[in-house]
Amino acid sequence: MRTSSLAEPGVPGPDSDPDGDSPQAGPARRRPGRPTLSNEQLLDKALDLFLEKGFDGTSIDAITAAAGMAKRTVYARYGDKTTLFKAALGRAIEEWIVPIDRLRAEETDDFEQTLLRIGAILVANVLSPAGLRLLRLTNAESVRMPEISIANVQLGTGPTLAYLADLFRRRLGGPDGVMADADEAATAFLNIVVGGQASNAAWGMPMDPQATDRHIRYSVRILLHGLLDREAVERGADDQRLRRLLDETMVQLDEARARLTQAARLARE
């Protein structure tokens, strides 16, 4: 299992523990035979409490009680509650995000079908119980800890956007794979197809599976055909410029013929 990049075990955070808890001096007291949880198990226990009660409502005492672990051990690993919170959240994000290989495996020759499949996976992931709990928790705490949102983008949104931009370049770019607004298209896909559903669910709106499926299909169709129509409009603009150039050239040729005719007449005289 991976250790979260939001915090390193054993490194105290910059904030003091909001609970007023502090490491206990002297040797740690443990009941004989009590097992020591792995670091991943501790983070999972902590996250459950943070998700249930929020950051302020969760104490180190509650975490150690749920984990069956001495407070001294928790402090030795993380130093304070803030650092433990970031580590637990980072681990949860890493476990929750959709691997790019899974998205890539959904690609087909039909580009619209590809986008529908990818959209369905991303929407289902964000609407899952784990996704909604993480979304609500990060939204609640990101104002106080903006680094949470930054980490979320770095771990999940950033790689997904990069993959989508590459997908648009490969499917809609020219022969050399160039598509100037591929990054904007990727962002629009996440915002239109996934973001609206995530926001509605985070605010507690009931999500009907059939309505969600219709939303995905409608949004993909609008986005894809909007991009294709944009290319048609650009081609149309190029055609108009070409016609104007041809018209100007014909006028210039007519003028040149008139001058040649006049010069020939003058030469005969």
PDB file of N, CA, C and O in Angstrom, residues 14 94-95 97 246:
ATOM      1  N   PRO A  14       2.871  21.699  11.264  1.00  0.00           N
ATOM      2  CA  PRO A  14       3.118  23.042  11.773  1.00  0.00           C
ATOM      3  C   PRO A  14       2.119  23.478  12.825  1.00  0.00           C
ATOM      4  O   PRO A  14       2.370  24.413  13.568  1.00  0.00           O
ATOM      5  N   GLU A  94      -5.844   8.536  -2.955  1.00  0.00           N
ATOM      6  CA  GLU A  94      -5.060   7.645  -3.811  1.00  0.00           C
ATOM      7  C   GLU A  94      -5.779   6.324  -4.061  1.00  0.00           C
ATOM      8  O   GLU A  94      -5.685   5.757  -5.162  1.00  0.00           O
ATOM      9  N   GLU A  95      -6.486   5.831  -3.049  1.00  0.00           N
ATOM     10  CA  GLU A  95      -7.204   4.577  -3.205  1.00  0.00           C
ATOM     11  C   GLU A  95      -8.481   4.743  -4.020  1.00  0.00           C
ATOM     12  O   GLU A  95      -8.971   3.786  -4.624  1.00  0.00           O
ATOM     13  N   ILE A  97      -9.197   7.269  -6.586  1.00  0.00           N
ATOM     14  CA  ILE A  97      -9.131   7.757  -7.959  1.00  0.00           C
ATOM     15  C   ILE A  97      -9.121   6.603  -8.955  1.00  0.00           C
ATOM     16  O   ILE A  97      -8.654   5.503  -8.662  1.00  0.00           O
ATOM     17  N   LEU A 246     -10.090  34.292 -54.244  1.00  0.00           N
ATOM     18  CA  LEU A 246     -10.315  33.993 -55.653  1.00  0.00           C
ATOM     19  C   LEU A 246     -11.021  35.146 -56.353  1.00  0.00           C
ATOM     20  O   LEU A 246     -10.683  35.502 -57.510  1.00  0.00           O
TER      21      LEU A 246
END
